[in-house]
PDB file of C-alpha atoms and ligand atoms in Angstrom:
ATOM      1  CA  MET A   4      -0.273   0.237  -0.078  1.00 92.00           C
ATOM      2  CA  TYR A   5       1.441   3.568  -1.340  1.00 95.00           C
ATOM      3  CA  TYR A   6       0.860   6.855   0.033  1.00 95.00           C
ATOM      4  CA  ILE A   7       2.281   9.857  -1.137  1.00 96.00           C
ATOM      5  CA  ARG A   8       2.827  12.693   1.336  1.00 97.00           C
ATOM      6  CA  LEU A   9       3.232  16.181   0.350  1.00 98.00           C
ATOM      7  CA  ASP A  10       5.086  18.643   2.929  1.00 98.00           C
ATOM      8  CA  ASP A  11       5.591  22.290   3.596  1.00 98.00           C
ATOM      9  CA  ALA A  12       2.855  23.986   2.361  1.00 98.00           C
ATOM     10  CA  CYS A  13       2.191  27.377   3.461  1.00 98.00           C
ATOM     11  CA  GLU A  14       1.313  30.884   1.732  1.00 97.00           C
ATOM     12  CA  LYS A  15       5.124  30.711   0.594  1.00 97.00           C
ATOM     13  CA  ARG A  16       5.617  28.170  -1.790  1.00 97.00           C
ATOM     14  CA  ASP A  17       6.138  27.402  -5.577  1.00 97.00           C
ATOM     15  CA  VAL A  18       2.222  27.663  -6.782  1.00 97.00           C
ATOM     16  CA  ALA A  19       3.138  26.400 -10.299  1.00 97.00           C
ATOM     17  CA  LYS A  20       4.645  23.763  -8.724  1.00 98.00           C
ATOM     18  CA  TRP A  21       2.326  22.759  -6.581  1.00 98.00           C
ATOM     19  CA  ASN A  22      -0.564  23.057  -8.975  1.00 98.00           C
ATOM     20  CA  ARG A  23       1.226  20.508 -11.318  1.00 98.00           C
ATOM     21  CA  ILE A  24       1.747  17.753  -8.525  1.00 98.00           C
ATOM     22  CA  GLU A  25      -2.142  18.541  -7.922  1.00 98.00           C
ATOM     23  CA  ALA A  26      -3.233  18.030 -11.309  1.00 98.00           C
ATOM     24  CA  LEU A  27      -1.107  14.993 -11.560  1.00 98.00           C
ATOM     25  CA  LEU A  28      -2.479  13.186  -8.130  1.00 97.00           C
ATOM     26  CA  ASP A  29      -6.636  14.134  -9.416  1.00 96.00           C
ATOM     27  CA  LYS A  30      -5.687  12.735 -13.063  1.00 97.00           C
ATOM     28  CA  TYR A  31      -4.668   9.380 -11.259  1.00 95.00           C
ATOM     29  CA  SER A  32      -7.326   9.852  -8.033  1.00 94.00           C
ATOM     30  CA  VAL A  33      -4.461   9.687  -5.345  1.00 95.00           C
ATOM     31  CA  LYS A  34      -5.535  11.803  -2.711  1.00 95.00           C
ATOM     32  CA  PRO A  35      -2.280  12.368  -0.593  1.00 96.00           C
ATOM     33  CA  ILE A  36      -1.163  13.238   2.848  1.00 96.00           C
ATOM     34  CA  VAL A  37      -0.702  17.004   2.828  1.00 98.00           C
ATOM     35  CA  GLY A  38       1.202  18.198   5.681  1.00 98.00           C
ATOM     36  CA  ILE A  39       0.508  22.361   6.449  1.00 98.00           C
ATOM     37  CA  ILE A  40       2.810  24.616   8.051  1.00 98.00           C
ATOM     38  CA  PRO A  41       0.341  26.641   9.699  1.00 98.00           C
ATOM     39  CA  ASN A  42       2.770  29.888  11.351  1.00 98.00           C
ATOM     40  CA  CYS A  43       5.880  29.747   8.858  1.00 97.00           C
ATOM     41  CA  LYS A  44       9.067  31.462   9.868  1.00 97.00           C
ATOM     42  CA  ASP A  45      11.122  29.479   7.696  1.00 96.00           C
ATOM     43  CA  THR A  46      13.541  32.101   5.828  1.00 96.00           C
ATOM     44  CA  ASP A  47      13.986  29.163   3.149  1.00 95.00           C
ATOM     45  CA  MET A  48      10.348  29.546   2.031  1.00 95.00           C
ATOM     46  CA  ASP A  49      11.072  33.707   1.517  1.00 96.00           C
ATOM     47  CA  LYS A  50      11.916  33.146  -2.429  1.00 96.00           C
ATOM     48  CA  TYR A  51       8.307  32.208  -2.980  1.00 97.00           C
ATOM     49  CA  PRO A  52       6.008  35.007  -2.873  1.00 95.00           C
ATOM     50  CA  VAL A  53       2.599  35.012  -0.659  1.00 96.00           C
ATOM     51  CA  ASP A  54       0.067  33.697  -2.209  1.00 97.00           C
ATOM     52  CA  ASN A  55      -3.141  35.106  -0.316  1.00 96.00           C
ATOM     53  CA  GLU A  56      -5.426  32.151  -2.114  1.00 96.00           C
ATOM     54  CA  PHE A  57      -3.483  29.410  -0.111  1.00 98.00           C
ATOM     55  CA  TRP A  58      -6.244  29.197   3.126  1.00 98.00           C
ATOM     56  CA  SER A  59      -8.709  29.243   0.634  1.00 98.00           C
ATOM     57  CA  ARG A  60      -6.683  26.597  -1.360  1.00 98.00           C
ATOM     58  CA  ALA A  61      -6.321  24.124   1.499  1.00 98.00           C
ATOM     59  CA  VAL A  62      -9.863  23.861   2.602  1.00 98.00           C
ATOM     60  CA  LEU A  63     -10.848  22.654  -1.583  1.00 98.00           C
ATOM     61  CA  TRP A  64      -7.790  20.036  -0.646  1.00 98.00           C
ATOM     62  CA  GLN A  65      -9.773  18.785   2.747  1.00 97.00           C
ATOM     63  CA  GLU A  66     -12.443  18.847   0.464  1.00 97.00           C
ATOM     64  CA  LYS A  67     -11.901  16.748  -2.378  1.00 94.00           C
ATOM     65  CA  GLY A  68     -10.451  14.279   0.678  1.00 94.00           C
ATOM     66  CA  TRP A  69      -6.950  15.152   0.723  1.00 96.00           C
ATOM     67  CA  HIS A  70      -5.330  13.655   3.936  1.00 96.00           C
ATOM     68  CA  ILE A  71      -4.719  17.587   6.233  1.00 97.00           C
ATOM     69  CA  ALA A  72      -1.743  17.087   8.352  1.00 98.00           C
ATOM     70  CA  LEU A  73      -0.118  19.413  10.923  1.00 98.00           C
ATOM     71  CA  HIS A  74       3.184  20.361   9.599  1.00 98.00           C
ATOM     72  CA  GLY A  75       5.110  21.410  12.878  1.00 97.00           C
ATOM     73  CA  PHE A  76       4.515  25.050  14.023  1.00 98.00           C
ATOM     74  CA  GLU A  77       6.807  27.529  12.565  1.00 98.00           C
ATOM     75  CA  HIS A  78       9.160  25.146  10.801  1.00 97.00           C
ATOM     76  CA  LEU A  79      12.039  26.580  12.800  1.00 95.00           C
ATOM     77  CA  PHE A  80      14.940  24.061  14.047  1.00 92.00           C
ATOM     78  CA  CYS A  81      15.490  24.779  17.671  1.00 91.00           C
ATOM     79  CA  SER A  82      17.218  21.783  18.908  1.00 91.00           C
ATOM     80  CA  ASN A  83      20.157  19.185  18.094  1.00 92.00           C
ATOM     81  CA  ASP A  84      18.226  16.155  18.764  1.00 89.00           C
ATOM     82  CA  GLY A  85      17.176  13.167  16.587  1.00 89.00           C
ATOM     83  CA  GLY A  86      14.026  12.136  19.323  1.00 89.00           C
ATOM     84  CA  LEU A  87      11.746   8.467  18.166  1.00 90.00           C
ATOM     85  CA  ASN A  88      12.802   9.054  14.095  1.00 86.00           C
ATOM     86  CA  PRO A  89      15.884  10.524  13.966  1.00 88.00           C
ATOM     87  CA  VAL A  90      16.278  11.081  10.705  1.00 86.00           C
ATOM     88  CA  ASN A  91      17.488  13.714  11.266  1.00 88.00           C
ATOM     89  CA  THR A  92      19.413  15.400  14.049  1.00 89.00           C
ATOM     90  CA  TYR A  93      17.980  18.867  14.153  1.00 90.00           C
ATOM     91  CA  SER A  94      13.905  19.331  15.202  1.00 91.00           C
ATOM     92  CA  GLU A  95      11.113  21.755  16.160  1.00 95.00           C
ATOM     93  CA  PHE A  96      10.093  19.536  18.288  1.00 95.00           C
ATOM     94  CA  ALA A  97      12.079  16.555  20.000  1.00 91.00           C
ATOM     95  CA  GLY A  98      14.379  17.281  22.810  1.00 93.00           C
ATOM     96  CA  VAL A  99      12.153  20.598  23.350  1.00 94.00           C
ATOM     97  CA  GLN A 100      10.559  20.819  26.630  1.00 96.00           C
ATOM     98  CA  LEU A 101       6.768  19.380  26.780  1.00 96.00           C
ATOM     99  CA  GLU A 102       5.502  22.527  27.553  1.00 97.00           C
ATOM    100  CA  GLN A 103       6.755  24.161  24.850  1.00 97.00           C
ATOM    101  CA  GLN A 104       5.904  21.399  22.534  1.00 97.00           C
ATOM    102  CA  ARG A 105       2.250  21.588  24.135  1.00 97.00           C
ATOM    103  CA  LYS A 106       2.157  25.962  22.974  1.00 98.00           C
ATOM    104  CA  LYS A 107       3.388  25.150  19.462  1.00 98.00           C
ATOM    105  CA  ILE A 108       0.442  22.612  18.444  1.00 98.00           C
ATOM    106  CA  ARG A 109      -1.979  24.076  20.447  1.00 98.00           C
ATOM    107  CA  GLY A 110      -1.203  27.325  18.220  1.00 98.00           C
ATOM    108  CA  GLY A 111      -0.725  25.506  15.129  1.00 98.00           C
ATOM    109  CA  VAL A 112      -4.022  23.725  15.223  1.00 98.00           C
ATOM    110  CA  ARG A 113      -5.633  27.011  16.148  1.00 98.00           C
ATOM    111  CA  ILE A 114      -4.583  28.768  13.718  1.00 98.00           C
ATOM    112  CA  LEU A 115      -5.737  25.979  11.010  1.00 98.00           C
ATOM    113  CA  GLU A 116      -9.195  25.685  13.103  1.00 98.00           C
ATOM    114  CA  LYS A 117      -9.517  29.434  12.243  1.00 98.00           C
ATOM    115  CA  HIS A 118      -9.170  28.518   8.144  1.00 98.00           C
ATOM    116  CA  GLY A 119     -11.667  25.660   9.017  1.00 98.00           C
ATOM    117  CA  ILE A 120      -9.015  23.360   8.594  1.00 98.00           C
ATOM    118  CA  VAL A 121      -9.251  20.110  10.798  1.00 97.00           C
ATOM    119  CA  PRO A 122      -5.964  18.509  11.088  1.00 97.00           C
ATOM    120  CA  LYS A 123      -6.174  14.209  11.432  1.00 96.00           C
ATOM    121  CA  ILE A 124      -2.461  13.752  11.455  1.00 97.00           C
ATOM    122  CA  PHE A 125       0.887  15.294  12.498  1.00 98.00           C
ATOM    123  CA  PHE A 126       4.139  14.926  11.048  1.00 97.00           C
ATOM    124  CA  ALA A 127       7.213  17.336  12.289  1.00 97.00           C
ATOM    125  CA  PRO A 128       9.323  19.477  10.251  1.00 95.00           C
ATOM    126  CA  ALA A 129      12.787  17.018   9.403  1.00 93.00           C
ATOM    127  CA  HIS A 130      10.670  14.239  10.416  1.00 92.00           C
ATOM    128  CA  THR A 131      12.089  14.649  14.384  1.00 92.00           C
ATOM    129  CA  TYR A 132       9.493  14.505  17.162  1.00 93.00           C
ATOM    130  CA  ASP A 133      10.242  12.790  20.578  1.00 93.00           C
ATOM    131  CA  ALA A 134       7.799  11.376  23.705  1.00 93.00           C
ATOM    132  CA  ASN A 135       6.593  14.767  24.931  1.00 95.00           C
ATOM    133  CA  THR A 136       5.851  15.727  20.848  1.00 95.00           C
ATOM    134  CA  LEU A 137       2.857  12.610  21.818  1.00 95.00           C
ATOM    135  CA  LEU A 138       2.033  13.952  24.880  1.00 96.00           C
ATOM    136  CA  ALA A 139       1.636  17.159  23.857  1.00 97.00           C
ATOM    137  CA  LEU A 140      -0.535  16.188  20.553  1.00 97.00           C
ATOM    138  CA  LYS A 141      -2.975  14.143  22.916  1.00 97.00           C
ATOM    139  CA  GLU A 142      -3.367  17.200  25.767  1.00 97.00           C
ATOM    140  CA  GLU A 143      -3.894  19.964  22.788  1.00 97.00           C
ATOM    141  CA  SER A 144      -5.165  18.395  20.262  1.00 98.00           C
ATOM    142  CA  ASN A 145      -7.478  14.801  18.421  1.00 97.00           C
ATOM    143  CA  ILE A 146      -4.264  13.930  16.688  1.00 97.00           C
ATOM    144  CA  ARG A 147      -3.830  10.279  17.230  1.00 95.00           C
ATOM    145  CA  ILE A 148      -1.933   9.416  13.523  1.00 95.00           C
ATOM    146  CA  VAL A 149       1.521  10.099  13.403  1.00 95.00           C
ATOM    147  CA  SER A 150       3.097  10.024   9.877  1.00 95.00           C
ATOM    148  CA  ASP A 151       7.309   9.571  10.101  1.00 92.00           C
ATOM    149  CA  THR A 152       8.443   6.080  11.270  1.00 91.00           C
ATOM    150  CA  ILE A 153      10.119   3.196   9.844  1.00 91.00           C
ATOM    151  CA  ALA A 154       8.348   0.195   9.516  1.00 91.00           C
ATOM    152  CA  TYR A 155       6.964  -2.537   7.342  1.00 92.00           C
ATOM    153  CA  ASP A 156       3.290  -1.569   8.058  1.00 91.00           C
ATOM    154  CA  SER A 157       1.142   0.796   9.917  1.00 92.00           C
ATOM    155  CA  TYR A 158       1.052   0.389  13.308  1.00 92.00           C
ATOM    156  CA  ARG A 159      -0.496   1.073  16.947  1.00 92.00           C
ATOM    157  CA  PHE A 160       1.686   2.635  19.693  1.00 89.00           C
ATOM    158  CA  GLY A 161      -0.221   3.628  22.700  1.00 89.00           C
ATOM    159  CA  GLU A 162      -3.202   6.193  21.462  1.00 91.00           C
ATOM    160  CA  PHE A 163      -1.613   6.555  17.945  1.00 93.00           C
ATOM    161  CA  THR A 164      -1.434   4.825  14.444  1.00 93.00           C
ATOM    162  CA  PHE A 165       1.843   5.129  12.971  1.00 93.00           C
ATOM    163  CA  ILE A 166       2.026   5.383   9.401  1.00 94.00           C
ATOM    164  CA  PRO A 167       6.022   4.320   8.113  1.00 94.00           C
ATOM    165  CA  GLN A 168       7.751   6.944   6.024  1.00 94.00           C
ATOM    166  CA  GLN A 169      10.682   5.596   4.388  1.00 91.00           C
ATOM    167  CA  SER A 170      11.042   7.368   0.871  1.00 93.00           C
ATOM    168  CA  GLY A 171      11.789  10.619  -0.477  1.00 93.00           C
ATOM    169  CA  ARG A 172      10.969   9.493  -4.174  1.00 95.00           C
ATOM    170  CA  VAL A 173       8.576   6.633  -5.600  1.00 95.00           C
ATOM    171  CA  ARG A 174      10.086   2.964  -6.034  1.00 94.00           C
ATOM    172  CA  LYS A 175       9.659  -0.441  -4.958  1.00 93.00           C
ATOM    173  CA  LEU A 176      10.673  -1.174  -0.988  1.00 91.00           C
ATOM    174  CA  PRO A 177      10.415  -4.041   1.261  1.00 87.00           C
ATOM    175  CA  PHE A 178       7.287  -2.804   3.643  1.00 91.00           C
ATOM    176  CA  ARG A 179       3.694  -3.329   3.033  1.00 92.00           C
ATOM    177  CA  THR A 180       3.434   0.307   3.391  1.00 93.00           C
ATOM    178  CA  VAL A 181       5.124   2.622   2.374  1.00 95.00           C
ATOM    179  CA  THR A 182       4.940   6.172   2.590  1.00 96.00           C
ATOM    180  CA  PHE A 183       6.603   8.275  -0.527  1.00 97.00           C
ATOM    181  CA  CYS A 184       7.301  11.876   0.858  1.00 97.00           C
ATOM    182  CA  TYR A 185       7.726  14.909  -1.440  1.00 98.00           C
ATOM    183  CA  HIS A 186       8.724  18.287  -1.532  1.00 98.00           C
ATOM    184  CA  PRO A 187       6.789  19.849  -4.445  1.00 98.00           C
ATOM    185  CA  ASN A 188       8.795  23.515  -4.240  1.00 97.00           C
ATOM    186  CA  LEU A 189      11.969  21.630  -5.159  1.00 97.00           C
ATOM    187  CA  MET A 190      10.501  19.032  -7.500  1.00 97.00           C
ATOM    188  CA  SER A 191      12.316  18.745 -10.924  1.00 97.00           C
ATOM    189  CA  GLU A 192      10.840  18.098 -14.074  1.00 97.00           C
ATOM    190  CA  GLN A 193      12.215  14.780 -13.856  1.00 97.00           C
ATOM    191  CA  ASP A 194      10.572  13.907 -10.811  1.00 97.00           C
ATOM    192  CA  TYR A 195       7.152  14.495 -12.224  1.00 98.00           C
ATOM    193  CA  VAL A 196       7.864  12.391 -14.890  1.00 97.00           C
ATOM    194  CA  VAL A 197       8.627   9.431 -12.590  1.00 98.00           C
ATOM    195  CA  LEU A 198       6.281   9.934 -10.866  1.00 98.00           C
ATOM    196  CA  GLU A 199       3.945  10.065 -13.379  1.00 98.00           C
ATOM    197  CA  ASN A 200       5.214   6.464 -14.878  1.00 98.00           C
ATOM    198  CA  PHE A 201       5.260   5.120 -11.203  1.00 97.00           C
ATOM    199  CA  LEU A 202       1.075   6.533 -10.479  1.00 97.00           C
ATOM    200  CA  ARG A 203       0.255   5.017 -13.882  1.00 96.00           C
ATOM    201  CA  GLN A 204       1.956   1.853 -13.354  1.00 96.00           C
ATOM    202  CA  ASN A 205       0.775   1.198  -9.508  1.00 95.00           C
ATOM    203  CA  ASN A 206      -2.150   2.707  -9.422  1.00 92.00           C
ATOM    204  CA  SER A 207      -4.178   0.792  -7.479  1.00 90.00           C
ATOM    205  CA  LYS A 208      -1.781  -0.048  -4.675  1.00 92.00           C
ATOM    206  CA  PHE A 209      -2.195   3.874  -3.416  1.00 91.00           C
ATOM    207  CA  VAL A 210      -3.960   4.810  -0.827  1.00 80.00           C
ATOM    208  CA  ASN A 211      -7.437   7.241  -1.762  1.00 69.00           C
ATOM    209  CA  GLY A 212     -10.149   6.425   1.327  1.00 66.00           C
ATOM    210  CA  LEU A 213      -9.830   7.900   4.559  1.00 65.00           C
ATOM    211  CA  VAL A 214      -6.550   7.358   6.668  1.00 72.00           C
ATOM    212  CA  GLY A 215      -7.496   5.039   9.697  1.00 71.00           C
ATOM    213  CA  GLU A 216      -6.384   3.548  12.811  1.00 75.00           C
ATOM    214  CA  SER A 217      -4.013   0.390  13.245  1.00 81.00           C
ATOM    215  CA  LYS A 218      -4.336  -2.153  15.781  1.00 82.00           C
ATOM    216  CA  ARG A 219      -0.880  -3.647  14.839  1.00 88.00           C
ATOM    217  CA  LYS A 220       1.283  -3.830  17.081  1.00 88.00           C
ATOM    218  CA  PHE A 221       5.602  -2.806  16.091  1.00 86.00           C
ATOM    219  CA  SER A 222       6.672  -6.066  15.813  1.00 83.00           C
ATOM    220  CA  LEU A 223      10.763  -7.700  16.138  1.00 83.00           C
ATOM    221  CA  PHE A 224      10.981  -7.347  12.258  1.00 82.00           C
ATOM    222  CA  ASP A 225       9.871  -3.593  12.198  1.00 86.00           C
ATOM    223  CA  ARG A 226      12.534  -3.815  14.695  1.00 84.00           C
ATOM    224  CA  VAL A 227      14.768  -5.090  12.627  1.00 83.00           C
ATOM    225  CA  LEU A 228      14.288  -3.131   9.708  1.00 83.00           C
ATOM    226  CA  LYS A 229      14.277  -0.127  11.544  1.00 85.00           C
ATOM    227  CA  TYR A 230      17.644  -1.077  12.789  1.00 83.00           C
ATOM    228  CA  LEU A 231      19.149  -1.760   8.924  1.00 83.00           C
ATOM    229  CA  TYR A 232      17.082   1.495   7.873  1.00 83.00           C
ATOM    230  CA  PHE A 233      19.652   3.582  10.322  1.00 83.00           C
ATOM    231  CA  VAL A 234      21.956   1.325  10.102  1.00 78.00           C
ATOM    232  CA  ARG A 235      22.314   2.292   6.158  1.00 73.00           C
ATOM    233  CA  ARG A 236      21.902   6.019   6.340  1.00 70.00           C
TER     234      ARG A 236
HETATM  235 ZN1   ZN B  17       8.603  20.379   6.523  1.00 62.14          ZN
END
């Protein structure tokens, strides 16, 4: 089963590239997980003009069944911690005190809700979060699904369902559930071509319906895969 994830949706983005991937996903009826930065202060995004239509566009995404995720708060890195999913050694969340994490989650959810958007999923900037992030989500939101873990398949841990995210591009991988994570702002011509070919050939494997809860437990096999994944990086 495949998911597509789109990172870094916010007012400052490359609208043409976002429109292009939206048209492509519509063509193949694939509904992605889209991560919205509620209050983007990341200066990397300053090269894009502010799109005043962003929030109404995001509402349309929600209406057409895209899976809306809260993607951090300001997209600013303030720690050197990899947390539970150490894909990087910097974070907006991992290693940050619980009270501050609660503020970020609370603030982020409020901004999205103010615009009529209800996030069902969370993923942190740089993929990095820790146990306090989960506590903060529990205390400040109704979000109980996290995208970002290395595993064979989605699994349940405590109140949360974790959806694995293992690759930054489409390809065959030895996992039952794979999320391909794209940053539309950074996509090249070639990325669109490769993605379209893969969508055409594997269309039936992409998830279109709701992102549901998992009852499966994290297994020894997941543990081995996770170990190998981080050793090979
Ligand atoms: Zn991001």
